[in-house]
Amino acid sequence: MSELEGEKVRLEAVIADTPEPSALRLHPRLPARCRVLIEDLAGALNAPEVRREATASLQALISEVRMVPDGTAPGGHQLELVGELAGLMALGQP
C-alpha cells in the first residue's frame, strides 16, 4: 500500500508540474464545412448501390451517440456523435 501511495504522490507532482495545454482553436468555418460533408454523406448513404458499405463505414467511425437536452432544438434534444472526426470528414471527400 505504501508503494502505491508513493506512486500517487509522484503522479500528483507530475500533474502539478505539467503546464495546462492551450485551448483548442477551431477554424470558424469548420461547422459549415462539417454540415456540407454530412449532407454529402447522407446522400451517399441513400444510394442503393453503396448503402450497405457506406453504412458499415459510418458505424465503424462512430463510437457513441449522445442525446443532449436542448430546449431550443426540435424535440428538445440534440444528438452528439462521438468518434473519429477525421475519418468522418474524410468520408465526405471524393
PDB file of C-alpha atoms in Angstrom:
ATOM      1  CA  MET A   1       0.000   0.000   0.000  1.00  0.00           C
ATOM      2  CA  SER A   2       2.835   2.402   0.806  1.00  0.00           C
ATOM      3  CA  GLU A   3       4.295   1.733  -2.647  1.00  0.00           C
ATOM      4  CA  LEU A   4       1.013   2.814  -4.245  1.00  0.00           C
ATOM      5  CA  GLU A   5       0.861   5.909  -2.028  1.00  0.00           C
ATOM      6  CA  GLY A   6       4.358   6.834  -3.213  1.00  0.00           C
ATOM      7  CA  GLU A   7       3.299   6.383  -6.836  1.00  0.00           C
ATOM      8  CA  LYS A   8       0.252   8.565  -6.194  1.00  0.00           C
ATOM      9  CA  VAL A   9       2.438  11.343  -4.747  1.00  0.00           C
ATOM     10  CA  ARG A  10       4.812  11.071  -7.712  1.00  0.00           C
ATOM     11  CA  LEU A  11       1.954  11.279 -10.230  1.00  0.00           C
ATOM     12  CA  GLU A  12       0.386  14.240  -8.439  1.00  0.00           C
ATOM     13  CA  ALA A  13       3.747  16.035  -8.686  1.00  0.00           C
ATOM     14  CA  VAL A  14       3.936  15.270 -12.407  1.00  0.00           C
ATOM     15  CA  ILE A  15       0.431  16.667 -12.899  1.00  0.00           C
ATOM     16  CA  ALA A  16       1.256  19.782 -10.873  1.00  0.00           C
ATOM     17  CA  ASP A  17       4.426  20.391 -12.919  1.00  0.00           C
ATOM     18  CA  THR A  18       2.745  19.845 -16.286  1.00  0.00           C
ATOM     19  CA  PRO A  19       1.520  23.063 -17.892  1.00  0.00           C
ATOM     20  CA  GLU A  20      -2.114  23.300 -18.893  1.00  0.00           C
ATOM     21  CA  PRO A  21      -2.470  22.648 -22.630  1.00  0.00           C
ATOM     22  CA  SER A  22      -3.540  25.603 -24.725  1.00  0.00           C
ATOM     23  CA  ALA A  23      -7.178  25.765 -25.715  1.00  0.00           C
ATOM     24  CA  LEU A  24      -8.047  24.033 -28.943  1.00  0.00           C
ATOM     25  CA  ARG A  25      -8.845  26.607 -31.600  1.00  0.00           C
ATOM     26  CA  LEU A  26     -11.040  25.509 -34.465  1.00  0.00           C
ATOM     27  CA  HIS A  27     -11.389  27.263 -37.771  1.00  0.00           C
ATOM     28  CA  PRO A  28     -14.516  29.469 -37.740  1.00  0.00           C
ATOM     29  CA  ARG A  29     -15.863  27.825 -40.912  1.00  0.00           C
ATOM     30  CA  LEU A  30     -15.450  24.287 -39.567  1.00  0.00           C
ATOM     31  CA  PRO A  31     -19.132  23.853 -38.579  1.00  0.00           C
ATOM     32  CA  ALA A  32     -20.310  24.873 -42.069  1.00  0.00           C
ATOM     33  CA  ARG A  33     -17.781  22.522 -43.696  1.00  0.00           C
ATOM     34  CA  CYS A  34     -18.884  19.656 -41.459  1.00  0.00           C
ATOM     35  CA  ARG A  35     -22.517  20.335 -42.339  1.00  0.00           C
ATOM     36  CA  VAL A  36     -21.733  20.117 -46.064  1.00  0.00           C
ATOM     37  CA  LEU A  37     -19.773  16.895 -45.586  1.00  0.00           C
ATOM     38  CA  ILE A  38     -22.561  15.323 -43.563  1.00  0.00           C
ATOM     39  CA  GLU A  39     -25.131  16.320 -46.186  1.00  0.00           C
ATOM     40  CA  ASP A  40     -22.955  14.698 -48.865  1.00  0.00           C
ATOM     41  CA  LEU A  41     -22.636  11.630 -46.669  1.00  0.00           C
ATOM     42  CA  ALA A  42     -26.404  11.467 -46.201  1.00  0.00           C
ATOM     43  CA  GLY A  43     -26.800  11.433 -49.984  1.00  0.00           C
ATOM     44  CA  ALA A  44     -24.224   8.665 -50.304  1.00  0.00           C
ATOM     45  CA  LEU A  45     -25.916   6.580 -47.629  1.00  0.00           C
ATOM     46  CA  ASN A  46     -29.170   6.744 -49.597  1.00  0.00           C
ATOM     47  CA  ALA A  47     -27.622   5.495 -52.850  1.00  0.00           C
ATOM     48  CA  PRO A  48     -28.749   1.843 -53.092  1.00  0.00           C
ATOM     49  CA  GLU A  49     -25.542   0.605 -54.743  1.00  0.00           C
ATOM     50  CA  VAL A  50     -23.321   1.741 -51.850  1.00  0.00           C
ATOM     51  CA  ARG A  51     -25.744   1.902 -48.934  1.00  0.00           C
ATOM     52  CA  ARG A  52     -24.524  -1.238 -47.166  1.00  0.00           C
ATOM     53  CA  GLU A  53     -20.810  -0.383 -47.444  1.00  0.00           C
ATOM     54  CA  ALA A  54     -21.327   3.280 -46.530  1.00  0.00           C
ATOM     55  CA  THR A  55     -23.421   2.369 -43.509  1.00  0.00           C
ATOM     56  CA  ALA A  56     -20.788  -0.082 -42.267  1.00  0.00           C
ATOM     57  CA  SER A  57     -18.050   2.551 -42.688  1.00  0.00           C
ATOM     58  CA  LEU A  58     -20.060   5.133 -40.799  1.00  0.00           C
ATOM     59  CA  GLN A  59     -20.862   2.724 -37.974  1.00  0.00           C
ATOM     60  CA  ALA A  60     -17.157   1.911 -37.619  1.00  0.00           C
ATOM     61  CA  LEU A  61     -16.347   5.617 -37.158  1.00  0.00           C
ATOM     62  CA  ILE A  62     -19.000   6.397 -34.541  1.00  0.00           C
ATOM     63  CA  SER A  63     -18.199   5.076 -31.090  1.00  0.00           C
ATOM     64  CA  GLU A  64     -21.060   6.725 -29.207  1.00  0.00           C
ATOM     65  CA  VAL A  65     -24.248   8.698 -29.839  1.00  0.00           C
ATOM     66  CA  ARG A  66     -25.320  11.001 -27.021  1.00  0.00           C
ATOM     67  CA  MET A  67     -28.734  12.612 -26.630  1.00  0.00           C
ATOM     68  CA  VAL A  68     -28.162  16.054 -25.119  1.00  0.00           C
ATOM     69  CA  PRO A  69     -31.069  18.101 -23.716  1.00  0.00           C
ATOM     70  CA  ASP A  70     -31.521  21.388 -25.603  1.00  0.00           C
ATOM     71  CA  GLY A  71     -34.725  23.361 -25.146  1.00  0.00           C
ATOM     72  CA  THR A  72     -34.190  25.221 -28.425  1.00  0.00           C
ATOM     73  CA  ALA A  73     -33.720  22.087 -30.563  1.00  0.00           C
ATOM     74  CA  PRO A  74     -36.579  20.280 -32.299  1.00  0.00           C
ATOM     75  CA  GLY A  75     -37.890  17.688 -29.858  1.00  0.00           C
ATOM     76  CA  GLY A  76     -35.907  19.304 -27.028  1.00  0.00           C
ATOM     77  CA  HIS A  77     -32.691  17.359 -27.693  1.00  0.00           C
ATOM     78  CA  GLN A  78     -29.638  17.318 -29.932  1.00  0.00           C
ATOM     79  CA  LEU A  79     -27.682  14.261 -30.975  1.00  0.00           C
ATOM     80  CA  GLU A  80     -23.941  14.349 -30.396  1.00  0.00           C
ATOM     81  CA  LEU A  81     -21.756  11.886 -32.294  1.00  0.00           C
ATOM     82  CA  VAL A  82     -18.540  10.724 -30.655  1.00  0.00           C
ATOM     83  CA  GLY A  83     -15.842   9.018 -32.672  1.00  0.00           C
ATOM     84  CA  GLU A  84     -13.238   9.521 -35.339  1.00  0.00           C
ATOM     85  CA  LEU A  85     -13.836  13.090 -36.542  1.00  0.00           C
ATOM     86  CA  ALA A  86     -11.053  12.936 -39.135  1.00  0.00           C
ATOM     87  CA  GLY A  87     -12.491   9.700 -40.501  1.00  0.00           C
ATOM     88  CA  LEU A  88     -15.991  11.145 -40.645  1.00  0.00           C
ATOM     89  CA  MET A  89     -14.766  14.182 -42.545  1.00  0.00           C
ATOM     90  CA  ALA A  90     -12.734  12.034 -44.939  1.00  0.00           C
ATOM     91  CA  LEU A  91     -15.898  10.151 -45.894  1.00  0.00           C
ATOM     92  CA  GLY A  92     -17.194  13.343 -47.466  1.00  0.00           C
ATOM     93  CA  GLN A  93     -14.160  13.695 -49.730  1.00  0.00           C
ATOM     94  CA  PRO A  94     -14.276  12.336 -53.303  1.00  0.00           C
TER      95      PRO A  94
END
